Short mmCIF file of C-alpha atoms in Angstrom, two decimals:
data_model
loop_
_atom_site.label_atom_id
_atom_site.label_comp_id
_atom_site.label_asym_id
_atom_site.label_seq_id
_atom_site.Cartn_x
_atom_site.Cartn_y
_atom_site.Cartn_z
CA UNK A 1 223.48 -135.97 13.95
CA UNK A 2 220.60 -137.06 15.28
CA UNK A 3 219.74 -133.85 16.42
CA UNK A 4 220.17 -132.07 13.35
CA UNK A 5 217.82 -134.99 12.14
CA UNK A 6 214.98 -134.16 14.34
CA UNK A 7 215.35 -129.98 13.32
CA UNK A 8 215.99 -128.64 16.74
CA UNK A 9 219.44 -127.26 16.68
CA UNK A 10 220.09 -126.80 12.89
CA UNK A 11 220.16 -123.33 11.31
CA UNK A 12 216.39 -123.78 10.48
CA UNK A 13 215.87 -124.22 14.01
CA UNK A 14 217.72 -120.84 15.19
CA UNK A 15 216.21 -119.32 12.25
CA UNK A 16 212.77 -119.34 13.78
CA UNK A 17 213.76 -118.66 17.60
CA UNK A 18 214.80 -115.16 15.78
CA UNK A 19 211.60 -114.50 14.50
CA UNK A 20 209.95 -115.95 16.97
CA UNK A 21 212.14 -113.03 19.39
CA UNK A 22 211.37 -110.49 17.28
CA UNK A 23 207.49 -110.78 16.69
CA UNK A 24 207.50 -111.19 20.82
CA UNK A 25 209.48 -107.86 20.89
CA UNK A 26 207.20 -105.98 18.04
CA UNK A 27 203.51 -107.29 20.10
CA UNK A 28 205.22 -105.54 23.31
CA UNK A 29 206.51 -102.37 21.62
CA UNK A 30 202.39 -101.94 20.16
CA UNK A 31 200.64 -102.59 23.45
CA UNK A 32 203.52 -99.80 24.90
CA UNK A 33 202.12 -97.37 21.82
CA UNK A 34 198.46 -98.08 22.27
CA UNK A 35 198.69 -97.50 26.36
CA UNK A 36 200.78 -94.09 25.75
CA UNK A 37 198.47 -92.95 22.80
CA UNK A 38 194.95 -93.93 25.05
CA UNK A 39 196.52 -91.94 28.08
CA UNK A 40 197.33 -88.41 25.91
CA UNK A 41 194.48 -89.11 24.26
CA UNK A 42 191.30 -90.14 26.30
CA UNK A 43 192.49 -90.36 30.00
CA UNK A 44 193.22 -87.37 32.58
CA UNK A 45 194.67 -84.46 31.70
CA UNK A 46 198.13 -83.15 32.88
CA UNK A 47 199.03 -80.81 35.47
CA UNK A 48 197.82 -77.63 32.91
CA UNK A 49 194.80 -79.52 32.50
CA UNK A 50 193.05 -76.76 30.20
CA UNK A 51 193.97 -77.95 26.71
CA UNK A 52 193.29 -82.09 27.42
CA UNK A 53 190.00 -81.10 29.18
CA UNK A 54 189.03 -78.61 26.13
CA UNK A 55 190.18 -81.33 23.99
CA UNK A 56 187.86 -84.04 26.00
CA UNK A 57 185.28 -81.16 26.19
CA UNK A 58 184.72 -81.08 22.36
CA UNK A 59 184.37 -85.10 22.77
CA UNK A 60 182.00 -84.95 24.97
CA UNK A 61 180.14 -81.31 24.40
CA UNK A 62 181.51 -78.76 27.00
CA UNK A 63 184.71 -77.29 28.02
CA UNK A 64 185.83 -73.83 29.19
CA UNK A 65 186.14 -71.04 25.82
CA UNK A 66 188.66 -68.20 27.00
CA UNK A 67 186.40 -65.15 25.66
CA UNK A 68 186.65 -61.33 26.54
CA UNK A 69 183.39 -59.70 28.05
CA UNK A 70 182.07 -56.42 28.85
CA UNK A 71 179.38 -55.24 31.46
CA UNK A 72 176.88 -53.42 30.16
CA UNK A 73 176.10 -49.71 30.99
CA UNK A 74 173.33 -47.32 31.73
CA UNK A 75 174.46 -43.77 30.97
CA UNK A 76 172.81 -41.11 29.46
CA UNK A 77 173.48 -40.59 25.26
CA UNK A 78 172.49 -37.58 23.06
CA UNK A 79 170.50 -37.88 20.38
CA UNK A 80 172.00 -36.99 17.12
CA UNK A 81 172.07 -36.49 13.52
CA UNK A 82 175.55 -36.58 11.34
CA UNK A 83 176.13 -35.71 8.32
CA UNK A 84 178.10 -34.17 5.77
CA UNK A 85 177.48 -30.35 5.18
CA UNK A 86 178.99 -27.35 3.45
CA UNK A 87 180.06 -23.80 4.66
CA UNK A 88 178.24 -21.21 3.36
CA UNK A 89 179.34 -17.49 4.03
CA UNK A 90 177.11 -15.44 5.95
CA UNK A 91 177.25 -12.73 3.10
CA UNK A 92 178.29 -12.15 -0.20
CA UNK A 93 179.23 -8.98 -2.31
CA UNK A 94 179.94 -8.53 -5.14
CA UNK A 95 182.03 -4.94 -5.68
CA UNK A 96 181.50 -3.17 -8.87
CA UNK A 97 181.64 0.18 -9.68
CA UNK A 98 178.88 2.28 -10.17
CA UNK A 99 180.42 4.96 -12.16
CA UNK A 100 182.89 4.58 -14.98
CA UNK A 101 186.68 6.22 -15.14
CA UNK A 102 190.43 5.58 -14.77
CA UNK A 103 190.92 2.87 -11.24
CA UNK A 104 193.42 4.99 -9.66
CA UNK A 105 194.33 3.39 -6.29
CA UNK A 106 193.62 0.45 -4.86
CA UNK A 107 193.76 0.31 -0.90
CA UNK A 108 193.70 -3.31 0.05
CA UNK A 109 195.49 -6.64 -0.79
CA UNK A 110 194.02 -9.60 -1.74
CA UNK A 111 192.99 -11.72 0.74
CA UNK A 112 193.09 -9.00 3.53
CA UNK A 113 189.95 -8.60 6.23
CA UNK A 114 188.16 -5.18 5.70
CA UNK A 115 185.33 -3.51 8.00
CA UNK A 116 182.16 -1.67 7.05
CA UNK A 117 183.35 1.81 5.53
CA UNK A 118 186.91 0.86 4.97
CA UNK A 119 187.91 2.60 1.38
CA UNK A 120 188.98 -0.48 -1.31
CA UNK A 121 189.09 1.66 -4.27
CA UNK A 122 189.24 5.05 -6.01
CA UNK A 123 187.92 6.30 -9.16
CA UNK A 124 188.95 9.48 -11.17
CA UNK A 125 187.26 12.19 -10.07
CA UNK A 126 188.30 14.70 -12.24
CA UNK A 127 185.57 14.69 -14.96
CA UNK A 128 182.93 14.93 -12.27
CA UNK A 129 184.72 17.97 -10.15
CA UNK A 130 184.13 19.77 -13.41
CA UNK A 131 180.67 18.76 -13.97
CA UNK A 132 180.03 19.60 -10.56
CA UNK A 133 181.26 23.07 -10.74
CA UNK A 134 179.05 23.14 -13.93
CA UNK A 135 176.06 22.58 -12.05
CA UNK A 136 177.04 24.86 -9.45
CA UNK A 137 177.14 27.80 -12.02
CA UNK A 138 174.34 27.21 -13.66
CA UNK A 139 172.07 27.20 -10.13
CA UNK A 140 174.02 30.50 -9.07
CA UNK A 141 172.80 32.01 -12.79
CA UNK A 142 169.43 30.47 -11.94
CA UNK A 143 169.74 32.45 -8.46
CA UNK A 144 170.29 35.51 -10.23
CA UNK A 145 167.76 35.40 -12.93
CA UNK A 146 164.81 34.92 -9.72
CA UNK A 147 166.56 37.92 -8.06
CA UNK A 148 165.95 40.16 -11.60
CA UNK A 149 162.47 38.48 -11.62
CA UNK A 150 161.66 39.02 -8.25
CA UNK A 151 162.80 42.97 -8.77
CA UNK A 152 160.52 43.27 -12.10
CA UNK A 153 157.67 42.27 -10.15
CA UNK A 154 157.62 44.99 -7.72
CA UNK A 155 158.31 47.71 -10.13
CA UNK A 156 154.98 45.89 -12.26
CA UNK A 157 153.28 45.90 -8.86
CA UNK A 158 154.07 49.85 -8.40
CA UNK A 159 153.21 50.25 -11.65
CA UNK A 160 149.80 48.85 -12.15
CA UNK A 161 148.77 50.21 -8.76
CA UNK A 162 148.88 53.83 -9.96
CA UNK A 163 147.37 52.93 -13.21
CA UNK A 164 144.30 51.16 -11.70
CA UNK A 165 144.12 54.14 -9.62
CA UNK A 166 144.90 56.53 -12.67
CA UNK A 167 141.77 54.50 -14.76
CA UNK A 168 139.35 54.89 -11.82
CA UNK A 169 139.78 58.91 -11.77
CA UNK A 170 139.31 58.65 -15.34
CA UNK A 171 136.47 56.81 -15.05
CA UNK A 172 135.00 59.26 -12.75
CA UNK A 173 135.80 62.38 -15.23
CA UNK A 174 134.08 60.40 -18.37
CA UNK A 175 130.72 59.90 -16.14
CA UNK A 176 131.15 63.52 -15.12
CA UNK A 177 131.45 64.52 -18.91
CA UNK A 178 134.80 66.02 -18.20
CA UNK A 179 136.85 64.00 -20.27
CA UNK A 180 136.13 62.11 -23.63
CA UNK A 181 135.49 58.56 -23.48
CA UNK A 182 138.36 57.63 -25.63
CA UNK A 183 140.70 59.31 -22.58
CA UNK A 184 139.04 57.17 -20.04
CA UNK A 185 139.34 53.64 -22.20
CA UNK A 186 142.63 54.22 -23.02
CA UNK A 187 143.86 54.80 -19.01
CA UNK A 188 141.92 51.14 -18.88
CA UNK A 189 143.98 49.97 -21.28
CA UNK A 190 146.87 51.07 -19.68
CA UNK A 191 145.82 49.55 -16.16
CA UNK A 192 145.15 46.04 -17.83
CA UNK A 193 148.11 45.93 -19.42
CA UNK A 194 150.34 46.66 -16.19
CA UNK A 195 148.61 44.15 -14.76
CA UNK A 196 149.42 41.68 -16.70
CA UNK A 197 152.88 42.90 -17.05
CA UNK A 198 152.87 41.79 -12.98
CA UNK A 199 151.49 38.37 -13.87
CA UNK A 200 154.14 37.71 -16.07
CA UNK A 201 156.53 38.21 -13.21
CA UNK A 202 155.24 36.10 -11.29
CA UNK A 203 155.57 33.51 -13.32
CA UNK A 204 159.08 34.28 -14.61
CA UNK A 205 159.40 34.28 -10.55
CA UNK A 206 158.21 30.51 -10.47
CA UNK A 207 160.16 29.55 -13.28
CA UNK A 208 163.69 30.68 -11.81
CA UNK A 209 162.46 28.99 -8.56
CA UNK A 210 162.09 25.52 -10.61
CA UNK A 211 164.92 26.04 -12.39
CA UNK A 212 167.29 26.56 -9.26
CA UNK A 213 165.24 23.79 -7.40
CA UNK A 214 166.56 21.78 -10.79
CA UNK A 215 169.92 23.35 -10.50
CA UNK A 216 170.31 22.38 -7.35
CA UNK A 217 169.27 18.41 -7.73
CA UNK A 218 171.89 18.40 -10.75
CA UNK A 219 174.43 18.95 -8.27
CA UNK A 220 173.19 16.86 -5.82
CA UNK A 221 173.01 14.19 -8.85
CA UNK A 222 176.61 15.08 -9.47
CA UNK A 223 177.96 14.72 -5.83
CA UNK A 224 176.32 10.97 -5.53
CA UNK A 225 178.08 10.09 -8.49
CA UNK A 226 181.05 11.89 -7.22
CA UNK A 227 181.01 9.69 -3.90
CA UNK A 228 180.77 7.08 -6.19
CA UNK A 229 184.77 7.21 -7.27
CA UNK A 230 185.30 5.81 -3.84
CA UNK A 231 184.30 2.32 -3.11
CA UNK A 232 183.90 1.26 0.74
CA UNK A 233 183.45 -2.10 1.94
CA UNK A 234 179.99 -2.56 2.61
CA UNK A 235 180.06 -5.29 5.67
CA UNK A 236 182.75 -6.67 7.62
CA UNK A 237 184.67 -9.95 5.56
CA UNK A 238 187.30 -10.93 3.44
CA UNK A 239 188.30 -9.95 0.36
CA UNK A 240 188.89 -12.40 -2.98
CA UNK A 241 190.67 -12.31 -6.58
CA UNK A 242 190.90 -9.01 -7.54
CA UNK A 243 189.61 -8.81 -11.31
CA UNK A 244 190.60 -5.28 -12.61
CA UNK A 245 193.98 -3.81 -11.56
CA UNK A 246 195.15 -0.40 -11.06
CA UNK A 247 195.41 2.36 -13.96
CA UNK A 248 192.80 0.11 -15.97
CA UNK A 249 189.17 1.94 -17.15
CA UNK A 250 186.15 0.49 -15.45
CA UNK A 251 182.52 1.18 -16.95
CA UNK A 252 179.57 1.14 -14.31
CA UNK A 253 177.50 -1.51 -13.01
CA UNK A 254 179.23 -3.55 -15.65
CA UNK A 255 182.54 -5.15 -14.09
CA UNK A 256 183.37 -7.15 -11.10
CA UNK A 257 186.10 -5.90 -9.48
CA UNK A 258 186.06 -8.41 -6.41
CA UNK A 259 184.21 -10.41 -4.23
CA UNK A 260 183.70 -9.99 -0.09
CA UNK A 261 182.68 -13.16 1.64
CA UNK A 262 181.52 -12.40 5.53
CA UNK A 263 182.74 -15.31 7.60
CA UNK A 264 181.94 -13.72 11.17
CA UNK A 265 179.24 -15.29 11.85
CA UNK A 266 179.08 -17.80 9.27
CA UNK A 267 176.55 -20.70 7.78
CA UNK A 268 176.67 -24.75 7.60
CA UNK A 269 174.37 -26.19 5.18
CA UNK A 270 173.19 -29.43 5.36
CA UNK A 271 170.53 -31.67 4.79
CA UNK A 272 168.74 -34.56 6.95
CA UNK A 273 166.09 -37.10 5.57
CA UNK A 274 162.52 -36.33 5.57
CA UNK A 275 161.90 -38.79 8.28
CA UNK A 276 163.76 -36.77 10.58
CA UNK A 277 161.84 -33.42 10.45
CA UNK A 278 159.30 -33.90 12.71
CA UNK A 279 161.37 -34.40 15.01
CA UNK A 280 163.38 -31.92 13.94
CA UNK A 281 160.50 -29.60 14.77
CA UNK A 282 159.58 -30.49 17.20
CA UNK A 283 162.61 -30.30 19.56
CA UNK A 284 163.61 -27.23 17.58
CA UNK A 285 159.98 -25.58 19.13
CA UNK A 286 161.01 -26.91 22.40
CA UNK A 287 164.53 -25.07 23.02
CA UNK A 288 167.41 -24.28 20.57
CA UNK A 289 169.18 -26.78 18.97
CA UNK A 290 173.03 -27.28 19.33
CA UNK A 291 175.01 -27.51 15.84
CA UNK A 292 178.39 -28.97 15.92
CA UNK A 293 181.28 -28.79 13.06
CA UNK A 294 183.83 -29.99 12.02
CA UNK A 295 186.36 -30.24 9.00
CA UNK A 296 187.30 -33.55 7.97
CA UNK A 297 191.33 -33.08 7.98
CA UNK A 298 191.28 -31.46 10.92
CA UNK A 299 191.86 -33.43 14.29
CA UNK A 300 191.22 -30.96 16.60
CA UNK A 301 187.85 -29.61 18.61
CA UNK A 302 184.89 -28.99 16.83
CA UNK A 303 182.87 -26.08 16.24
CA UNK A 304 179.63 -24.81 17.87
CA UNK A 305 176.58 -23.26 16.56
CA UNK A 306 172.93 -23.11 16.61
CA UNK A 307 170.15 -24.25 14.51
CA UNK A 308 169.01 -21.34 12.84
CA UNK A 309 167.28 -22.47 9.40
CA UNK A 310 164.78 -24.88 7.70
CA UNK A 311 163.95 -24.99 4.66
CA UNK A 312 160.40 -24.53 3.20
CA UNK A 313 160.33 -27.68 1.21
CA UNK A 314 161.64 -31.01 1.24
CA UNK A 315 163.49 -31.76 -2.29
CA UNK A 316 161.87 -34.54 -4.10
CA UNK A 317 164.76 -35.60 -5.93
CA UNK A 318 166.57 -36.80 -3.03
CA UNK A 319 164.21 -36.68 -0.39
CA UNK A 320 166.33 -34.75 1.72
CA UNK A 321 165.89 -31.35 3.74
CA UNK A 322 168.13 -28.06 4.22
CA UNK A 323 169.53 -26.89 7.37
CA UNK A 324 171.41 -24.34 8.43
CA UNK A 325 173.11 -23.51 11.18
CA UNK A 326 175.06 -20.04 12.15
CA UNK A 327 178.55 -20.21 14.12
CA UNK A 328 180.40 -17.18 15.22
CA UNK A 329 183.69 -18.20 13.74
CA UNK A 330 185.80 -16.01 15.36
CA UNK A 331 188.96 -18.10 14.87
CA UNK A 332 187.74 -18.55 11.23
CA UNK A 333 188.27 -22.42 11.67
CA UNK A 334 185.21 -22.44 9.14
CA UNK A 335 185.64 -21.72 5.43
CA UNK A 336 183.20 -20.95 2.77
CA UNK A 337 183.00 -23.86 0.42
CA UNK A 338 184.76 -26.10 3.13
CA UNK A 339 183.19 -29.72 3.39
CA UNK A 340 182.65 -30.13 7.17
CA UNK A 341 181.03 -33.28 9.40
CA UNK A 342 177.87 -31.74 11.20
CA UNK A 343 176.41 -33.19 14.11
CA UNK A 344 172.97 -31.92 14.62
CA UNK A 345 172.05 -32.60 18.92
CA UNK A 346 168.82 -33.64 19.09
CA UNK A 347 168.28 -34.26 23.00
CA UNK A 348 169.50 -36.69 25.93
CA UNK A 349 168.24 -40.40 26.05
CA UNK A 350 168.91 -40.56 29.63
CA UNK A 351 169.65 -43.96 31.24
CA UNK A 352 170.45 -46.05 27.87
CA UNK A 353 171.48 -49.34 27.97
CA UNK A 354 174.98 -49.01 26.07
CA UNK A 355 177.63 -51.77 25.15
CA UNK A 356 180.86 -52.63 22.73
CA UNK A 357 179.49 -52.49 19.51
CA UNK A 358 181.62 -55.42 19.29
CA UNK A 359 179.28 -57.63 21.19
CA UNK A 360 176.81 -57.39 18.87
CA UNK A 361 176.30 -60.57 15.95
CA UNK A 362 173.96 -60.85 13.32
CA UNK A 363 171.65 -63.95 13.10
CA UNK A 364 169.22 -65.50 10.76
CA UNK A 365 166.67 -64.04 13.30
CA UNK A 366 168.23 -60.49 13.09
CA UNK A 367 170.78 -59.10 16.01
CA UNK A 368 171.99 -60.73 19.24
CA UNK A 369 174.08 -60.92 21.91
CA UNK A 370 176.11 -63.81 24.44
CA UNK A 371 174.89 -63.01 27.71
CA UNK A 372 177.17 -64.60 30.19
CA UNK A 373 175.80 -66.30 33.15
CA UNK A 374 176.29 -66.51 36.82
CA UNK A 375 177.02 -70.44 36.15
CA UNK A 376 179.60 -69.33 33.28
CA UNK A 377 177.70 -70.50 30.36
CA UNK A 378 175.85 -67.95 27.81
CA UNK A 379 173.01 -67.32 26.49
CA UNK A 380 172.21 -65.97 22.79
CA UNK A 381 169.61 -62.92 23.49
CA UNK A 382 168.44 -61.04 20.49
CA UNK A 383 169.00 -57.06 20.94
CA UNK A 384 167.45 -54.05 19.34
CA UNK A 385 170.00 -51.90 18.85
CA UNK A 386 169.50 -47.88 18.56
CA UNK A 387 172.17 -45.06 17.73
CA UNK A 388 176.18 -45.93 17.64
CA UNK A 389 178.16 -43.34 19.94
CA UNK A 390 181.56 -43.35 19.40
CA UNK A 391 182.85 -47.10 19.67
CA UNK A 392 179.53 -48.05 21.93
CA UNK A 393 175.89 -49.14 20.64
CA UNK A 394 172.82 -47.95 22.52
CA UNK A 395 170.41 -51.44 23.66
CA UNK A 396 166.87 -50.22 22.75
CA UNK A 397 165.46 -53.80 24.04
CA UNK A 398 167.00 -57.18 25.52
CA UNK A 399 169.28 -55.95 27.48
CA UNK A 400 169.68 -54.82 30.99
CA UNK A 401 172.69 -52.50 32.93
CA UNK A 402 175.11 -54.76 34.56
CA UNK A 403 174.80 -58.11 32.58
CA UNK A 404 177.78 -59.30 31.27
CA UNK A 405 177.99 -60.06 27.55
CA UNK A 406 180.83 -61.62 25.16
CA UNK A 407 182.93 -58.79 23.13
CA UNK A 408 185.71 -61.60 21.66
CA UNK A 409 185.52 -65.21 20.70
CA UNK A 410 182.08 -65.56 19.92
CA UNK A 411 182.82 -67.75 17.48
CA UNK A 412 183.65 -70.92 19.60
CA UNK A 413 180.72 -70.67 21.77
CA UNK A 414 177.72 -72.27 21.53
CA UNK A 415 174.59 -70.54 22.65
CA UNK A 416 172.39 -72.19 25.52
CA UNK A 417 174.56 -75.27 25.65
CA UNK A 418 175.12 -75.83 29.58
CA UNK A 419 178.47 -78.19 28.98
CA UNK A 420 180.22 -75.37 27.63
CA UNK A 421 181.53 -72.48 30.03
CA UNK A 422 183.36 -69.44 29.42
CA UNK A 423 186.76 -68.21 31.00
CA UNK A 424 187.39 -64.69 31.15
CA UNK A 425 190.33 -62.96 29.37
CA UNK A 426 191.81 -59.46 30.35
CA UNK A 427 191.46 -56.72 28.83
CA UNK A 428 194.73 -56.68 26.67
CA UNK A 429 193.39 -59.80 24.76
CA UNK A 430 195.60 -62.41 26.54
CA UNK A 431 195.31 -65.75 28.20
CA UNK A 432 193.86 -65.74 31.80
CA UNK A 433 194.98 -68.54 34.14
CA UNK A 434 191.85 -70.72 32.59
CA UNK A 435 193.20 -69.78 29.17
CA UNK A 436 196.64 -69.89 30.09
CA UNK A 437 196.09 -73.48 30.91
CA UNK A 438 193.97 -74.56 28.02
CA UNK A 439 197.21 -73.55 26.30
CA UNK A 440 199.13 -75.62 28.71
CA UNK A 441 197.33 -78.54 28.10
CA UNK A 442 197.19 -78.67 24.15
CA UNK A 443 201.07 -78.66 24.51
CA UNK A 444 201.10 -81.45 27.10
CA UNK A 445 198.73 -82.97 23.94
CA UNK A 446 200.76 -82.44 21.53
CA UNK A 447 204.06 -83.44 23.84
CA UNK A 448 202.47 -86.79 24.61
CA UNK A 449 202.23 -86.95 20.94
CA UNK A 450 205.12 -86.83 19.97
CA UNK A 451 206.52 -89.16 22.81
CA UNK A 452 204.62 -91.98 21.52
CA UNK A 453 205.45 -91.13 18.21
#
């Protein structure tokens, strides 16, 4: 057919109408992709708005962050010092016995509280009773021989008075030449002789005196060591490991039997740098400082005491100081030997600029903070930063009370950049309604993606 000659109705023909069709229905099925993909892509965001205009934001340089902020705070902060320290009993004694024998009763258990003059053990007294009634004896005897000495001197005394008399008569007769002269030097003889006999008694005299006067210190000698067989607590504490039980032989001064440790009042040690002394001192001159402890497995309140010791020296070796300060522990939270975390109260910075510690970043430059502005945007401001209390950091310089800085999401900001602007989260960390739609948006993003997928 003629037709067929010419190629317009054969199968060649129809052939091409198809692909003609088909690359007509491909071009319109593209330009349909490209006008969805420009729209999720480049043109208006949806209804949430947030996420396309975040999205466009980054594009173009600015867009509303979602960050969490805190106001800053002028309040007034102690100044402290903490550390580590160690309790230290107020007094130690060690209990030993100063006089040897059987132990035959002890009057405490380990571990019990004893007062001043509260018996903890006994000592045989037996060998001593006997050496005291020795001593006893022996001054009585000594007593007796002063009596006999005292009772030969007055008979000597009588004596030698009538003999001196006797030898002066005598004397008399021999000048009158009455008598011979041997008579009269032999009554002399006689009178010297008594006399001396007197002397004598005095001195035996003397001699009981010092023996009863030694006598009597042998007892007294006795009776300490007698007292010694029972062993008193010397100071109010507690009592440790008993060392020597009951029915054994103790010698003196030459066996522990036990330690007391007095924990009302009781020490913390501790020690501060060197830098901190001065200080120290000086608020220490100015009024007493306040001492605070605590044990480190223990969540309840702490313990308070005063500053009541420095030491004389700093120690080279570690450059370090000793403290002490004295608690009254009547609850006997404290415990010698006991690690405990000391906080040493300085004074009151009154008025201190205080925020998150959280807001705070480190820089090349050192330490900063995102200010947030009336506008919305921030501002990086470097911050000197003084003492951390609890979860807040004191603002030496930089910052003043009532600005508003970032705590969360610093990390997406960027600082002095006036297209960017913040939206403020609550406190619990979620979305707020700017947030909240930022979210929005990236899923109307990510919805229009997939639709022209």
């Amino acid at each position: 057919m003629p037709t067929n000659a010419a190629g317009g109705c054969g199968p060649r023909a129809i052939r091409n109408v198809f692909c003609c069709l088909a690359i007509v229905a491909i071009a319109a099925l593209s330009s349909s992709c490209g006008s969805d993909g420009a729209s999720a892509a480049g043109g208006p965001p949806p209804s949430g708005g947030g996420g396309g205009g975040k999205g466009g934001g980054r594009r173009g340089g600015g867009g509303d962050v979602p960050v969490t902020v805190a106001t800053a705070s002028a309040k007034d902060v102690p100044v402290e010092v903490q550390v580590i320290g160690n309790v230290e009993a107020y007094t130690t004694i060690t209990v030993k016995a100063q006089i040897g024998g059987e132990l035959k009763a002890v009057h405490f258990h380990e571990g019990d509280f004893v007062k001043n003059g509260d018996v903890l053990f006994e000592i045989d007294r037996r060998p001593l009773e006997a050496t005291l009634n020795q001593a006893i004896a022996n001054t009585a005897r000594d007593q007796a021989a002063l009596g006999q000495a005292q009772a030969n001197l007055a008979k000597d005394a009588a004596q030698a008075k009538y003999t001196e008399a006797q030898a002066k008569r005598y004397a008399d007769l021999f000048a009158s030449g009455i008598i011979s002269r041997d008579q009269a030097e032999q009554l002399r003889a006689n009178a010297d002789a008594v006399a001396q006999a007197v002397k004598a008694d005095q001195a035996a005299i003397e001699s009981a005196k010092a023996a009863i006067g030694a006598g009597q210190a042998a007892v007294e000698q006795v009776k300490v060591q007698l007292s010694y067989t029972t062993i008193k607590s010397p100071i109010n504490g507690r009592t440790g490991n008993l060392t020597v039980k009951q029915g054994n032989v103790v010698t003196a001064n030459n066996m522990d039997l036990m330690t007391i440790n007095q924990v009302e009042p009781i020490y913390v040690t501790f020690s501060v740098p060197e830098a901190q002394l001065n200080a120290i001192k000086n608020y220490m001159g100015k009024q007493k400082l306040g001492v605070r402890a605590k044990p480190q497995d223990d969540a309840g309140a702490e313990e308070n005491g005063t500053l009541t010791f420095i030491d004389n020296a700093v120690d080279p070796t570690t450059g370090t100081i000793k403290l002490k300060g004295t608690f009254t522990n009547n609850d006997h939270k404290l415990w010698p030997g006991q690690f405990v975390r000391v906080t040493l109260r300085l004074t009151t910075q009154h008025g201190a600029v205080v925020i998150p510690n959280e807001a705070v970043q480190a820089g090349q430059n050192g330490q900063f903070v995102y200010v947030v502005k009336p506008d919305r945007t921030v501002e990086a401001r470097p911050v000197v930063t003084g003492q951390r209390v609890d979860q807040d950091l004191v603002i030496q310089q930089g910052l003043q009370a009532g600005e508003v800085v970032v705590t969360e999401g610093q990390l997406r900001l960027a600082p002095n950049n006036p297209n960017i602007k913040v939206v403020v989260r609550d406190g619990r960390g979620g979305g707020g309604r700017g947030a909240g739609g930022g979210g929005e948006g990236r899923g109307g993003g990510r919805r229009g993606q997939k639709k022209g997928e």
